[in-house]
Each structure stands twice: as C-alpha cells, then as structure tokens.
C-alpha cells in the first residue's frame, strides 16, 4: 500500500518518460474510484506514452511532484481545442496520489503550471472540474481561477449523472497573438 509518513520536501519538475508508471498509478486510482475524471477505463502504458508525447511535443508543461523519490502528483496542460484560434487557451489537469494529499502538492503543481504557461504566452487556462465536490474547485479559486459556467448532466459514471464546472484564469497582459506553442 501507500506510505503515510513523508520525510522530505516536495520537488516539482518537468516530467520524463521514467515518471509515467507513477503517473499512471495515480490516475488509475481516480479512474477506478472517483468522479474526478470521466474516463471509464484506466489507460495503459502505451496510451500514457502517447499523451505524454503529444503534450511535451507541443511545448506545453507536463510536471511531476516527488516526495521521498516517489511520484506523488502530476499536472499538465493540453490544448483546449484544436482550432488555431484557440492556440492561446489550454486546459489544466492536476492529480495528487492519495497518500500525498494534504502536503500542498496540488497548489505547488498548479502554481508551476500557471507560471510556465504564462512564460509561453498562454492567455487562458480552463479547468473542467467534475461536479463540485472535493478540493479541486477550492484549489483553483485560491489560484485566481473564476467560475465560468456549469454544464449539467454531461457525464455518467458510477451510476449517476454528473455536472462539470468550468473555471478560468487569464494570464499575460495583452491580447496580441504572442509566441505560443503549436497545437498539432
């Protein structure tokens, strides 16, 4: 099972392929036990490698947080939509291992993702949060995200219909096109 005692300070850094097994384990937990994701089947290693390559090849941030040399959480941004006019808008994802909840990792990861997106010229970050339960809405509010809408009954998981809440944070200081990663 998971360790409960943490002996070190968290380290947040760019993810590498070597982190994918730990990332997959964390995400698999949420797929199987929660409504934090609307995914119904746990992605295999090949799918995680594909997702990782798509995000990093596009120049967007994909981060891990480590505690005691273990992957304790991860965060990344992916293109919000594929049409070119959306090129300065991304969607964030933040997940923390169940054993690492309460150590401030979600905030560290989200802060770092926001900083990296800002440096890339990203203008808008969208958070799509399943239902309104849990820590995610509060985490995003504390990091400057505002409510942008609710989509009712758009998901069905674990025998129930679910809403998603949209939250948004604006970055940068101008509305110019700027230099942003390609969204291939």
Tab-separated table of N, CA and C in Angstrom:
chain	number	residue	atom	x	y	z
A	1	UNK	N	0.843	-1.193	0.000
A	1	UNK	CA	0.000	0.000	0.000
A	1	UNK	C	0.881	1.246	0.000
A	2	UNK	N	0.273	2.381	0.208
A	2	UNK	CA	0.983	3.652	0.152
A	2	UNK	C	1.594	4.010	1.503
A	3	UNK	N	2.772	4.620	1.485
A	3	UNK	CA	3.319	5.128	2.748
A	3	UNK	C	2.520	6.335	3.208
A	4	UNK	N	2.450	6.545	4.498
A	4	UNK	CA	1.722	7.689	5.034
A	4	UNK	C	2.679	8.757	5.531
A	5	UNK	N	3.821	8.374	6.030
A	5	UNK	CA	4.790	9.323	6.542
A	5	UNK	C	5.655	9.817	5.386
A	6	UNK	N	5.813	11.127	5.318
A	6	UNK	CA	6.657	11.734	4.289
A	6	UNK	C	7.834	12.392	4.985
A	7	UNK	N	9.036	12.044	4.537
A	7	UNK	CA	10.245	12.522	5.204
A	7	UNK	C	10.932	13.694	4.520
A	8	UNK	N	10.505	14.056	3.318
A	8	UNK	CA	11.236	15.092	2.586
A	8	UNK	C	10.287	16.183	2.094
A	9	UNK	N	10.893	17.246	1.576
A	9	UNK	CA	10.125	18.322	0.961
A	9	UNK	C	9.815	17.934	-0.476
A	10	UNK	N	8.680	18.415	-0.993
A	10	UNK	CA	8.336	18.066	-2.375
A	10	UNK	C	9.249	18.743	-3.378
A	11	UNK	N	9.470	18.053	-4.481
A	11	UNK	CA	10.224	18.583	-5.611
A	11	UNK	C	9.279	18.576	-6.807
A	12	UNK	N	9.105	19.734	-7.454
A	12	UNK	CA	8.301	19.833	-8.666
A	12	UNK	C	9.248	20.054	-9.823
A	13	UNK	N	9.093	19.232	-10.869
A	13	UNK	CA	9.983	19.330	-12.022
A	13	UNK	C	9.272	18.823	-13.270
A	14	UNK	N	9.898	19.052	-14.406
A	14	UNK	CA	9.350	18.543	-15.661
A	14	UNK	C	9.321	17.020	-15.610
A	15	UNK	N	8.228	16.452	-16.075
A	15	UNK	CA	8.091	15.003	-16.109
A	15	UNK	C	8.931	14.430	-17.239
A	16	UNK	N	9.364	13.203	-17.042
A	16	UNK	CA	10.040	12.434	-18.076
A	16	UNK	C	9.325	11.107	-18.253
A	17	UNK	N	9.690	10.395	-19.284
A	17	UNK	CA	9.059	9.083	-19.529
A	17	UNK	C	9.213	8.148	-18.324
A	18	UNK	N	10.289	8.316	-17.567
A	18	UNK	CA	10.504	7.457	-16.397
A	18	UNK	C	9.448	7.672	-15.315
A	19	UNK	N	8.723	8.774	-15.378
A	19	UNK	CA	7.684	9.056	-14.394
A	19	UNK	C	6.317	8.469	-14.783
A	20	UNK	N	6.193	7.992	-16.004
A	20	UNK	CA	4.876	7.547	-16.487
A	20	UNK	C	4.255	6.411	-15.670
A	21	UNK	N	5.016	5.425	-15.191
A	21	UNK	CA	4.372	4.406	-14.348
A	21	UNK	C	3.725	4.997	-13.085
A	22	UNK	N	4.406	5.927	-12.423
A	22	UNK	CA	3.832	6.570	-11.234
A	22	UNK	C	2.625	7.425	-11.571
A	23	UNK	N	2.701	8.136	-12.693
A	23	UNK	CA	1.567	8.946	-13.152
A	23	UNK	C	0.379	8.047	-13.448
A	24	UNK	N	0.638	6.944	-14.147
A	24	UNK	CA	-0.436	6.006	-14.492
A	24	UNK	C	-1.086	5.414	-13.244
A	25	UNK	N	-0.284	5.133	-12.234
A	25	UNK	CA	-0.829	4.574	-10.990
A	25	UNK	C	-1.759	5.580	-10.300
A	26	UNK	N	-1.312	6.824	-10.229
A	26	UNK	CA	-2.144	7.860	-9.599
A	26	UNK	C	-3.447	8.025	-10.362
A	27	UNK	N	-3.357	8.186	-11.671
A	27	UNK	CA	-4.554	8.416	-12.476
A	27	UNK	C	-5.490	7.206	-12.432
A	28	UNK	N	-4.905	6.007	-12.468
A	28	UNK	CA	-5.724	4.789	-12.399
A	28	UNK	C	-6.590	4.757	-11.157
A	29	UNK	N	-6.037	5.203	-10.046
A	29	UNK	CA	-6.820	5.270	-8.806
A	29	UNK	C	-8.065	6.143	-9.000
A	30	UNK	N	-7.887	7.316	-9.607
A	30	UNK	CA	-9.014	8.235	-9.777
A	30	UNK	C	-10.010	7.733	-10.816
A	31	UNK	N	-9.527	7.065	-11.863
A	31	UNK	CA	-10.442	6.493	-12.858
A	31	UNK	C	-11.341	5.458	-12.195
A	32	UNK	N	-10.747	4.601	-11.390
A	32	UNK	CA	-11.490	3.488	-10.795
A	32	UNK	C	-12.362	3.871	-9.609
A	33	UNK	N	-11.976	4.899	-8.850
A	33	UNK	CA	-12.648	5.132	-7.569
A	33	UNK	C	-13.384	6.455	-7.451
A	34	UNK	N	-13.293	7.327	-8.451
A	34	UNK	CA	-13.840	8.664	-8.250
A	34	UNK	C	-14.520	9.191	-9.500
A	35	UNK	N	-15.046	10.403	-9.353
A	35	UNK	CA	-15.603	11.124	-10.492
A	35	UNK	C	-14.694	12.279	-10.897
A	36	UNK	N	-13.461	12.287	-10.399
A	36	UNK	CA	-12.516	13.357	-10.739
A	36	UNK	C	-12.203	13.350	-12.228
A	37	UNK	N	-12.330	12.218	-12.860
A	37	UNK	CA	-12.187	12.102	-14.307
A	37	UNK	C	-13.400	11.345	-14.839
A	38	UNK	N	-13.817	11.683	-16.032
A	38	UNK	CA	-14.932	10.970	-16.651
A	38	UNK	C	-14.443	9.764	-17.450
A	39	UNK	N	-13.150	9.509	-17.423
A	39	UNK	CA	-12.616	8.330	-18.083
A	39	UNK	C	-13.138	7.097	-17.350
A	40	UNK	N	-13.498	6.061	-18.105
A	40	UNK	CA	-14.071	4.862	-17.510
A	40	UNK	C	-13.094	3.691	-17.456
A	41	UNK	N	-12.114	3.683	-18.334
A	41	UNK	CA	-11.105	2.621	-18.382
A	41	UNK	C	-9.748	3.235	-18.092
A	42	UNK	N	-8.944	2.539	-17.303
A	42	UNK	CA	-7.610	3.021	-16.964
A	42	UNK	C	-6.724	2.931	-18.206
A	43	UNK	N	-6.104	4.038	-18.618
A	43	UNK	CA	-5.217	3.998	-19.785
A	43	UNK	C	-3.986	3.123	-19.514
A	44	UNK	N	-3.556	2.396	-20.534
A	44	UNK	CA	-2.369	1.562	-20.388
A	44	UNK	C	-1.097	2.395	-20.624
A	45	UNK	N	0.055	1.756	-20.478
A	45	UNK	CA	1.329	2.471	-20.611
A	45	UNK	C	1.500	3.086	-21.995
A	46	UNK	N	1.082	2.393	-23.027
A	46	UNK	CA	1.209	2.923	-24.391
A	46	UNK	C	0.387	4.196	-24.554
A	47	UNK	N	-0.786	4.216	-23.972
A	47	UNK	CA	-1.627	5.414	-24.065
A	47	UNK	C	-1.008	6.569	-23.289
A	48	UNK	N	-0.427	6.284	-22.116
A	48	UNK	CA	0.240	7.347	-21.369
A	48	UNK	C	1.446	7.882	-22.130
A	49	UNK	N	2.176	7.020	-22.794
A	49	UNK	CA	3.315	7.467	-23.604
A	49	UNK	C	2.832	8.365	-24.739
A	50	UNK	N	1.712	8.022	-25.366
A	50	UNK	CA	1.156	8.838	-26.441
A	50	UNK	C	0.731	10.202	-25.906
A	51	UNK	N	0.020	10.240	-24.783
A	51	UNK	CA	-0.436	11.505	-24.200
A	51	UNK	C	0.748	12.388	-23.809
A	52	UNK	N	1.729	11.764	-23.175
A	52	UNK	CA	2.914	12.498	-22.748
A	52	UNK	C	3.612	13.134	-23.957
A	53	UNK	N	3.804	12.354	-25.010
A	53	UNK	CA	4.469	12.870	-26.210
A	53	UNK	C	3.662	13.999	-26.843
A	54	UNK	N	2.359	13.848	-26.914
A	54	UNK	CA	1.522	14.890	-27.528
A	54	UNK	C	1.657	16.214	-26.770
A	55	UNK	N	1.666	16.142	-25.462
A	55	UNK	CA	1.749	17.367	-24.648
A	55	UNK	C	3.149	17.961	-24.719
A	56	UNK	N	4.161	17.166	-24.485
A	56	UNK	CA	5.519	17.710	-24.463
A	56	UNK	C	5.986	18.114	-25.860
A	57	UNK	N	5.595	17.378	-26.891
A	57	UNK	CA	5.972	17.749	-28.263
A	57	UNK	C	5.344	19.072	-28.681
A	58	UNK	N	4.205	19.417	-28.085
A	58	UNK	CA	3.562	20.691	-28.410
A	58	UNK	C	4.159	21.848	-27.616
A	59	UNK	N	5.085	21.543	-26.699
A	59	UNK	CA	5.749	22.586	-25.922
A	59	UNK	C	5.025	22.983	-24.655
A	60	UNK	N	3.971	22.277	-24.317
A	60	UNK	CA	3.206	22.602	-23.110
A	60	UNK	C	3.801	21.892	-21.892
A	61	UNK	N	3.569	22.434	-20.697
A	61	UNK	CA	4.169	21.848	-19.491
A	61	UNK	C	3.508	20.544	-19.063
A	62	UNK	N	4.353	19.603	-18.649
A	62	UNK	CA	3.918	18.346	-18.030
A	62	UNK	C	4.862	18.157	-16.851
A	63	UNK	N	4.340	18.227	-15.638
A	63	UNK	CA	5.147	18.254	-14.419
A	63	UNK	C	4.853	17.073	-13.509
A	64	UNK	N	5.820	16.756	-12.673
A	64	UNK	CA	5.600	15.810	-11.584
A	64	UNK	C	6.035	16.461	-10.281
A	65	UNK	N	5.422	16.008	-9.211
A	65	UNK	CA	5.871	16.345	-7.855
A	65	UNK	C	6.356	15.047	-7.238
A	66	UNK	N	7.526	15.114	-6.631
A	66	UNK	CA	8.077	13.937	-5.976
A	66	UNK	C	8.206	14.191	-4.482
A	67	UNK	N	7.890	13.166	-3.723
A	67	UNK	CA	8.124	13.130	-2.280
A	67	UNK	C	8.852	11.828	-1.997
A	68	UNK	N	9.939	11.904	-1.262
A	68	UNK	CA	10.722	10.697	-0.935
A	68	UNK	C	11.029	9.887	-2.191
A	69	UNK	N	11.368	10.575	-3.281
A	69	UNK	CA	11.743	9.946	-4.557
A	69	UNK	C	10.619	9.138	-5.204
A	70	UNK	N	9.392	9.432	-4.843
A	70	UNK	CA	8.233	8.775	-5.456
A	70	UNK	C	7.373	9.833	-6.137
A	71	UNK	N	6.768	9.456	-7.262
A	71	UNK	CA	5.840	10.364	-7.926
A	71	UNK	C	4.621	10.501	-7.019
A	72	UNK	N	4.408	11.711	-6.532
A	72	UNK	CA	3.323	11.977	-5.590
A	72	UNK	C	2.204	12.791	-6.219
A	73	UNK	N	2.429	13.300	-7.408
A	73	UNK	CA	1.410	14.064	-8.104
A	73	UNK	C	1.928	14.493	-9.453
A	74	UNK	N	1.015	14.955	-10.275
A	74	UNK	CA	1.416	15.459	-11.583
A	74	UNK	C	0.410	16.482	-12.064
A	75	UNK	N	0.851	17.287	-13.012
A	75	UNK	CA	-0.018	18.291	-13.619
A	75	UNK	C	0.480	18.550	-15.028
A	76	UNK	N	-0.458	18.887	-15.892
A	76	UNK	CA	-0.080	19.257	-17.254
A	76	UNK	C	-1.159	20.150	-17.833
A	77	UNK	N	-0.825	20.755	-18.950
A	77	UNK	CA	-1.807	21.497	-19.726
A	77	UNK	C	-1.848	20.901	-21.121
A	78	UNK	N	-3.037	20.824	-21.654
A	78	UNK	CA	-3.229	20.349	-23.017
A	78	UNK	C	-4.039	21.392	-23.778
A	79	UNK	N	-3.972	21.354	-25.094
A	79	UNK	CA	-4.756	22.326	-25.856
A	79	UNK	C	-6.241	22.238	-25.499
A	80	UNK	N	-6.880	23.391	-25.372
A	80	UNK	CA	-8.307	23.435	-25.061
A	80	UNK	C	-9.109	22.900	-26.240
A	81	UNK	N	-8.814	23.357	-27.412
A	81	UNK	CA	-9.438	22.899	-28.659
A	81	UNK	C	-8.355	22.879	-29.730
A	82	UNK	N	-8.604	22.186	-30.827
A	82	UNK	CA	-7.580	22.062	-31.867
A	82	UNK	C	-7.624	23.179	-32.906
A	83	UNK	N	-8.673	23.933	-32.994
A	83	UNK	CA	-8.738	25.004	-33.988
A	83	UNK	C	-7.733	26.101	-33.635
A	84	UNK	N	-7.077	26.678	-34.668
A	84	UNK	CA	-5.989	27.625	-34.437
A	84	UNK	C	-6.359	28.837	-33.577
A	85	UNK	N	-7.592	29.296	-33.633
A	85	UNK	CA	-7.965	30.476	-32.848
A	85	UNK	C	-7.899	30.217	-31.340
A	86	UNK	N	-7.880	28.954	-30.938
A	86	UNK	CA	-7.775	28.592	-29.523
A	86	UNK	C	-6.332	28.403	-29.068
A	87	UNK	N	-5.348	28.727	-29.905
A	87	UNK	CA	-3.957	28.376	-29.630
A	87	UNK	C	-3.404	28.963	-28.338
A	88	UNK	N	-4.010	29.992	-27.793
A	88	UNK	CA	-3.518	30.579	-26.543
A	88	UNK	C	-4.347	30.148	-25.330
A	89	UNK	N	-5.154	29.108	-25.506
A	89	UNK	CA	-6.006	28.607	-24.425
A	89	UNK	C	-5.700	27.136	-24.190
A	90	UNK	N	-5.506	26.778	-22.926
A	90	UNK	CA	-5.207	25.399	-22.552
A	90	UNK	C	-6.135	24.951	-21.432
A	91	UNK	N	-6.173	23.644	-21.226
A	91	UNK	CA	-6.907	23.055	-20.103
A	91	UNK	C	-5.896	22.424	-19.163
A	92	UNK	N	-6.041	22.696	-17.871
A	92	UNK	CA	-5.117	22.107	-16.905
A	92	UNK	C	-5.684	20.829	-16.310
A	93	UNK	N	-4.781	19.957	-15.878
A	93	UNK	CA	-5.123	18.738	-15.145
A	93	UNK	C	-4.132	18.607	-13.999
A	94	UNK	N	-4.642	18.347	-12.805
A	94	UNK	CA	-3.807	18.206	-11.610
A	94	UNK	C	-4.314	17.004	-10.817
A	95	UNK	N	-3.419	16.079	-10.524
A	95	UNK	CA	-3.777	14.898	-9.729
A	95	UNK	C	-2.692	14.657	-8.687
A	96	UNK	N	-3.115	14.307	-7.478
A	96	UNK	CA	-2.191	14.022	-6.373
A	96	UNK	C	-2.477	12.612	-5.872
A	97	UNK	N	-1.430	11.843	-5.634
A	97	UNK	CA	-1.578	10.486	-5.106
A	97	UNK	C	-2.349	10.531	-3.793
A	98	UNK	N	-3.219	9.566	-3.554
A	98	UNK	CA	-3.998	9.569	-2.309
A	98	UNK	C	-3.129	9.659	-1.057
A	99	UNK	N	-1.974	9.017	-1.065
A	99	UNK	CA	-1.095	9.033	0.100
A	99	UNK	C	-0.407	10.376	0.297
A	100	UNK	N	-0.440	11.241	-0.728
A	100	UNK	CA	0.270	12.521	-0.653
A	100	UNK	C	-0.663	13.718	-0.484
A	101	UNK	N	-1.956	13.470	-0.393
A	101	UNK	CA	-2.910	14.564	-0.195
A	101	UNK	C	-2.623	15.244	1.137
A	102	UNK	N	-2.723	16.561	1.149
A	102	UNK	CA	-2.513	17.311	2.388
A	102	UNK	C	-1.105	17.848	2.550
A	103	UNK	N	-0.254	17.655	1.563
A	103	UNK	CA	1.122	18.157	1.624
A	103	UNK	C	1.331	19.384	0.735
A	104	UNK	N	0.249	19.958	0.208
A	104	UNK	CA	0.345	21.159	-0.609
A	104	UNK	C	0.794	20.935	-2.042
A	105	UNK	N	0.797	19.686	-2.478
A	105	UNK	CA	1.293	19.387	-3.820
A	105	UNK	C	0.401	19.931	-4.921
A	106	UNK	N	-0.907	19.876	-4.736
A	106	UNK	CA	-1.810	20.400	-5.757
A	106	UNK	C	-1.524	21.863	-6.042
A	107	UNK	N	-1.337	22.644	-4.997
A	107	UNK	CA	-1.038	24.060	-5.161
A	107	UNK	C	0.318	24.294	-5.801
A	108	UNK	N	1.333	23.540	-5.378
A	108	UNK	CA	2.664	23.674	-5.983
A	108	UNK	C	2.622	23.338	-7.469
A	109	UNK	N	1.943	22.268	-7.800
A	109	UNK	CA	1.849	21.866	-9.206
A	109	UNK	C	1.084	22.897	-10.029
A	110	UNK	N	-0.056	23.347	-9.519
A	110	UNK	CA	-0.857	24.314	-10.275
A	110	UNK	C	-0.115	25.641	-10.412
A	111	UNK	N	0.535	26.104	-9.357
A	111	UNK	CA	1.316	27.344	-9.446
A	111	UNK	C	2.389	27.235	-10.529
A	112	UNK	N	3.073	26.101	-10.580
A	112	UNK	CA	4.149	25.932	-11.553
A	112	UNK	C	3.605	25.840	-12.971
A	113	UNK	N	2.500	25.150	-13.148
A	113	UNK	CA	1.867	25.081	-14.472
A	113	UNK	C	1.472	26.486	-14.939
A	114	UNK	N	0.872	27.269	-14.046
A	114	UNK	CA	0.458	28.629	-14.400
A	114	UNK	C	1.683	29.463	-14.792
A	115	UNK	N	2.756	29.396	-14.008
A	115	UNK	CA	3.976	30.151	-14.324
A	115	UNK	C	4.533	29.767	-15.688
A	116	UNK	N	4.582	28.477	-15.954
A	116	UNK	CA	5.136	28.020	-17.240
A	116	UNK	C	4.236	28.425	-18.406
A	117	UNK	N	2.938	28.342	-18.218
A	117	UNK	CA	2.023	28.770	-19.282
A	117	UNK	C	2.156	30.262	-19.551
A	118	UNK	N	2.273	31.033	-18.496
A	118	UNK	CA	2.442	32.479	-18.654
A	118	UNK	C	3.714	32.783	-19.444
A	119	UNK	N	4.797	32.093	-19.130
A	119	UNK	CA	6.066	32.295	-19.835
A	119	UNK	C	5.963	31.905	-21.309
A	120	UNK	N	5.066	30.975	-21.629
A	120	UNK	CA	4.877	30.539	-23.019
A	120	UNK	C	3.965	31.471	-23.816
A	121	UNK	N	3.330	32.421	-23.140
A	121	UNK	CA	2.407	33.310	-23.834
A	121	UNK	C	0.975	32.808	-23.866
A	122	UNK	N	0.689	31.788	-23.084
A	122	UNK	CA	-0.693	31.307	-22.974
A	122	UNK	C	-1.517	32.412	-22.330
A	123	UNK	N	-2.721	32.632	-22.837
A	123	UNK	CA	-3.583	33.706	-22.322
A	123	UNK	C	-4.655	33.201	-21.360
A	124	UNK	N	-5.176	32.002	-21.589
A	124	UNK	CA	-6.285	31.498	-20.775
A	124	UNK	C	-6.030	30.049	-20.389
A	125	UNK	N	-6.299	29.740	-19.130
A	125	UNK	CA	-6.266	28.358	-18.658
A	125	UNK	C	-7.677	28.010	-18.197
A	126	UNK	N	-8.179	26.901	-18.705
A	126	UNK	CA	-9.515	26.425	-18.366
A	126	UNK	C	-9.373	25.199	-17.470
A	127	UNK	N	-10.167	25.145	-16.431
A	127	UNK	CA	-10.264	23.947	-15.597
A	127	UNK	C	-11.668	23.392	-15.780
A	128	UNK	N	-11.744	22.111	-16.126
A	128	UNK	CA	-13.025	21.422	-16.257
A	128	UNK	C	-13.096	20.463	-15.079
A	129	UNK	N	-13.944	20.778	-14.116
A	129	UNK	CA	-13.971	20.053	-12.850
A	129	UNK	C	-15.284	19.293	-12.725
A	130	UNK	N	-15.162	17.993	-12.538
A	130	UNK	CA	-16.337	17.141	-12.402
A	130	UNK	C	-17.072	17.461	-11.112
A	131	UNK	N	-18.392	17.707	-11.273
A	131	UNK	CA	-19.232	18.010	-10.128
A	131	UNK	C	-18.610	19.174	-9.345
A	132	UNK	N	-18.959	19.382	-8.113
A	132	UNK	CA	-18.345	20.459	-7.327
A	132	UNK	C	-17.787	19.935	-6.010
A	133	UNK	N	-17.746	18.633	-5.872
A	133	UNK	CA	-17.222	18.048	-4.644
A	133	UNK	C	-15.704	17.992	-4.696
A	134	UNK	N	-15.087	17.933	-3.539
A	134	UNK	CA	-13.651	17.751	-3.480
A	134	UNK	C	-12.882	19.044	-3.423
A	135	UNK	N	-11.575	18.898	-3.485
A	135	UNK	CA	-10.673	20.018	-3.273
A	135	UNK	C	-10.396	20.844	-4.524
A	136	UNK	N	-10.684	20.317	-5.692
A	136	UNK	CA	-10.285	20.993	-6.921
A	136	UNK	C	-10.879	22.394	-7.098
A	137	UNK	N	-12.182	22.604	-6.876
A	137	UNK	CA	-12.685	23.974	-7.022
A	137	UNK	C	-12.016	24.963	-6.060
A	138	UNK	N	-11.810	24.567	-4.829
A	138	UNK	CA	-11.166	25.454	-3.857
A	138	UNK	C	-9.713	25.734	-4.261
A	139	UNK	N	-9.001	24.710	-4.696
A	139	UNK	CA	-7.625	24.887	-5.147
A	139	UNK	C	-7.565	25.907	-6.281
A	140	UNK	N	-8.443	25.755	-7.263
A	140	UNK	CA	-8.428	26.669	-8.405
A	140	UNK	C	-8.844	28.088	-7.996
A	141	UNK	N	-9.837	28.211	-7.137
A	141	UNK	CA	-10.221	29.555	-6.653
A	141	UNK	C	-9.042	30.236	-5.963
A	142	UNK	N	-8.329	29.496	-5.103
A	142	UNK	CA	-7.178	30.083	-4.396
A	142	UNK	C	-6.074	30.514	-5.351
A	143	UNK	N	-6.038	29.954	-6.537
A	143	UNK	CA	-5.005	30.290	-7.524
A	143	UNK	C	-5.524	31.273	-8.579
A	144	UNK	N	-6.627	31.957	-8.285
A	144	UNK	CA	-7.085	33.026	-9.163
A	144	UNK	C	-8.035	32.620	-10.273
A	145	UNK	N	-8.486	31.395	-10.275
A	145	UNK	CA	-9.479	30.967	-11.267
A	145	UNK	C	-10.852	31.470	-10.842
A	146	UNK	N	-11.676	31.805	-11.813
A	146	UNK	CA	-13.036	32.268	-11.541
A	146	UNK	C	-14.017	31.306	-12.200
A	147	UNK	N	-15.220	31.268	-11.650
A	147	UNK	CA	-16.264	30.430	-12.238
A	147	UNK	C	-16.623	30.960	-13.616
A	148	UNK	N	-16.712	30.045	-14.581
A	148	UNK	CA	-17.035	30.434	-15.954
A	148	UNK	C	-18.295	29.745	-16.464
A	149	UNK	N	-18.814	28.766	-15.724
A	149	UNK	CA	-20.048	28.121	-16.167
A	149	UNK	C	-20.193	26.724	-15.612
A	150	UNK	N	-21.338	26.173	-15.872
A	150	UNK	CA	-21.663	24.805	-15.456
A	150	UNK	C	-22.335	24.101	-16.626
A	151	UNK	N	-21.878	22.899	-16.886
A	151	UNK	CA	-22.512	22.040	-17.881
A	151	UNK	C	-23.239	20.946	-17.114
A	152	UNK	N	-24.533	20.907	-17.245
A	152	UNK	CA	-25.354	19.993	-16.440
A	152	UNK	C	-25.530	18.628	-17.107
A	153	UNK	N	-25.383	17.588	-16.273
A	153	UNK	CA	-25.657	16.216	-16.688
A	153	UNK	C	-24.874	15.774	-17.918
A	154	UNK	N	-23.644	16.242	-18.064
A	154	UNK	CA	-22.855	15.897	-19.242
A	154	UNK	C	-22.063	14.603	-19.081
A	155	UNK	N	-21.975	14.092	-17.866
A	155	UNK	CA	-21.253	12.846	-17.630
A	155	UNK	C	-22.125	11.837	-16.914
A	156	UNK	N	-21.778	10.558	-17.076
A	156	UNK	CA	-22.458	9.493	-16.355
A	156	UNK	C	-21.399	8.495	-15.925
A	157	UNK	N	-21.205	8.390	-14.601
A	157	UNK	CA	-20.185	7.500	-14.053
A	157	UNK	C	-20.635	7.022	-12.683
A	158	UNK	N	-20.297	5.806	-12.372
A	158	UNK	CA	-20.650	5.193	-11.084
A	158	UNK	C	-22.150	5.315	-10.798
A	159	UNK	N	-22.947	5.150	-11.853
A	159	UNK	CA	-24.392	5.116	-11.695
A	159	UNK	C	-25.066	6.459	-11.487
A	160	UNK	N	-24.377	7.539	-11.743
A	160	UNK	CA	-25.021	8.834	-11.545
A	160	UNK	C	-24.650	9.831	-12.634
A	161	UNK	N	-25.568	10.732	-12.880
A	161	UNK	CA	-25.355	11.827	-13.827
A	161	UNK	C	-24.539	12.906	-13.131
A	162	UNK	N	-23.616	13.500	-13.882
A	162	UNK	CA	-22.678	14.444	-13.285
A	162	UNK	C	-22.579	15.727	-14.098
A	163	UNK	N	-22.413	16.817	-13.380
A	163	UNK	CA	-22.150	18.115	-13.990
A	163	UNK	C	-20.640	18.324	-14.072
A	164	UNK	N	-20.252	19.287	-14.900
A	164	UNK	CA	-18.892	19.804	-14.823
A	164	UNK	C	-18.981	21.299	-14.598
A	165	UNK	N	-18.038	21.788	-13.818
A	165	UNK	CA	-17.905	23.212	-13.565
A	165	UNK	C	-16.712	23.688	-14.378
A	166	UNK	N	-16.893	24.781	-15.090
A	166	UNK	CA	-15.805	25.381	-15.839
A	166	UNK	C	-15.263	26.553	-15.032
A	167	UNK	N	-13.951	26.573	-14.884
A	167	UNK	CA	-13.276	27.687	-14.229
A	167	UNK	C	-12.211	28.193	-15.184
A	168	UNK	N	-11.828	29.456	-15.030
A	168	UNK	CA	-10.919	30.067	-15.986
A	168	UNK	C	-9.990	31.052	-15.291
A	169	UNK	N	-8.758	31.093	-15.775
A	169	UNK	CA	-7.805	32.095	-15.297
A	169	UNK	C	-7.120	32.738	-16.497
A	170	UNK	N	-7.125	34.061	-16.504
A	170	UNK	CA	-6.458	34.813	-17.561
A	170	UNK	C	-5.014	35.069	-17.176
A	171	UNK	N	-4.131	35.007	-18.153
A	171	UNK	CA	-2.711	35.255	-17.961
A	171	UNK	C	-2.267	36.369	-18.898
A	172	UNK	N	-1.053	36.845	-18.714
A	172	UNK	CA	-0.467	37.818	-19.626
A	172	UNK	C	-1.103	39.185	-19.507
A	173	UNK	N	-0.589	40.101	-20.320
A	173	UNK	CA	-1.042	41.477	-20.199
A	173	UNK	C	-1.569	42.068	-21.478
A	174	UNK	N	-1.536	41.329	-22.590
A	174	UNK	CA	-2.038	41.894	-23.841
A	174	UNK	C	-2.893	40.870	-24.552
A	175	UNK	N	-3.600	41.319	-25.556
A	175	UNK	CA	-4.424	40.429	-26.349
A	175	UNK	C	-3.759	40.055	-27.659
A	176	UNK	N	-2.475	40.368	-27.808
A	176	UNK	CA	-1.787	40.047	-29.056
A	176	UNK	C	-1.578	38.535	-29.167
A	177	UNK	N	-1.283	38.099	-30.375
A	177	UNK	CA	-1.126	36.662	-30.634
A	177	UNK	C	0.038	36.066	-29.854
A	178	UNK	N	1.120	36.820	-29.688
A	178	UNK	CA	2.250	36.332	-28.895
A	178	UNK	C	2.876	35.082	-29.464
A	179	UNK	N	3.859	34.561	-28.762
A	179	UNK	CA	4.534	33.331	-29.157
A	179	UNK	C	3.996	32.207	-28.291
A	180	UNK	N	3.284	31.311	-28.905
A	180	UNK	CA	2.694	30.199	-28.156
A	180	UNK	C	3.075	28.890	-28.809
A	181	UNK	N	3.026	27.820	-28.063
A	181	UNK	CA	3.351	26.520	-28.632
A	181	UNK	C	2.364	26.164	-29.730
A	182	UNK	N	2.831	25.364	-30.678
A	182	UNK	CA	1.920	24.865	-31.703
A	182	UNK	C	0.999	23.848	-31.058
A	183	UNK	N	-0.160	23.707	-31.600
A	183	UNK	CA	-1.099	22.710	-31.070
A	183	UNK	C	-1.414	21.717	-32.178
A	184	UNK	N	-0.426	20.917	-32.491
A	184	UNK	CA	-0.558	19.948	-33.562
A	184	UNK	C	-1.417	18.784	-33.145
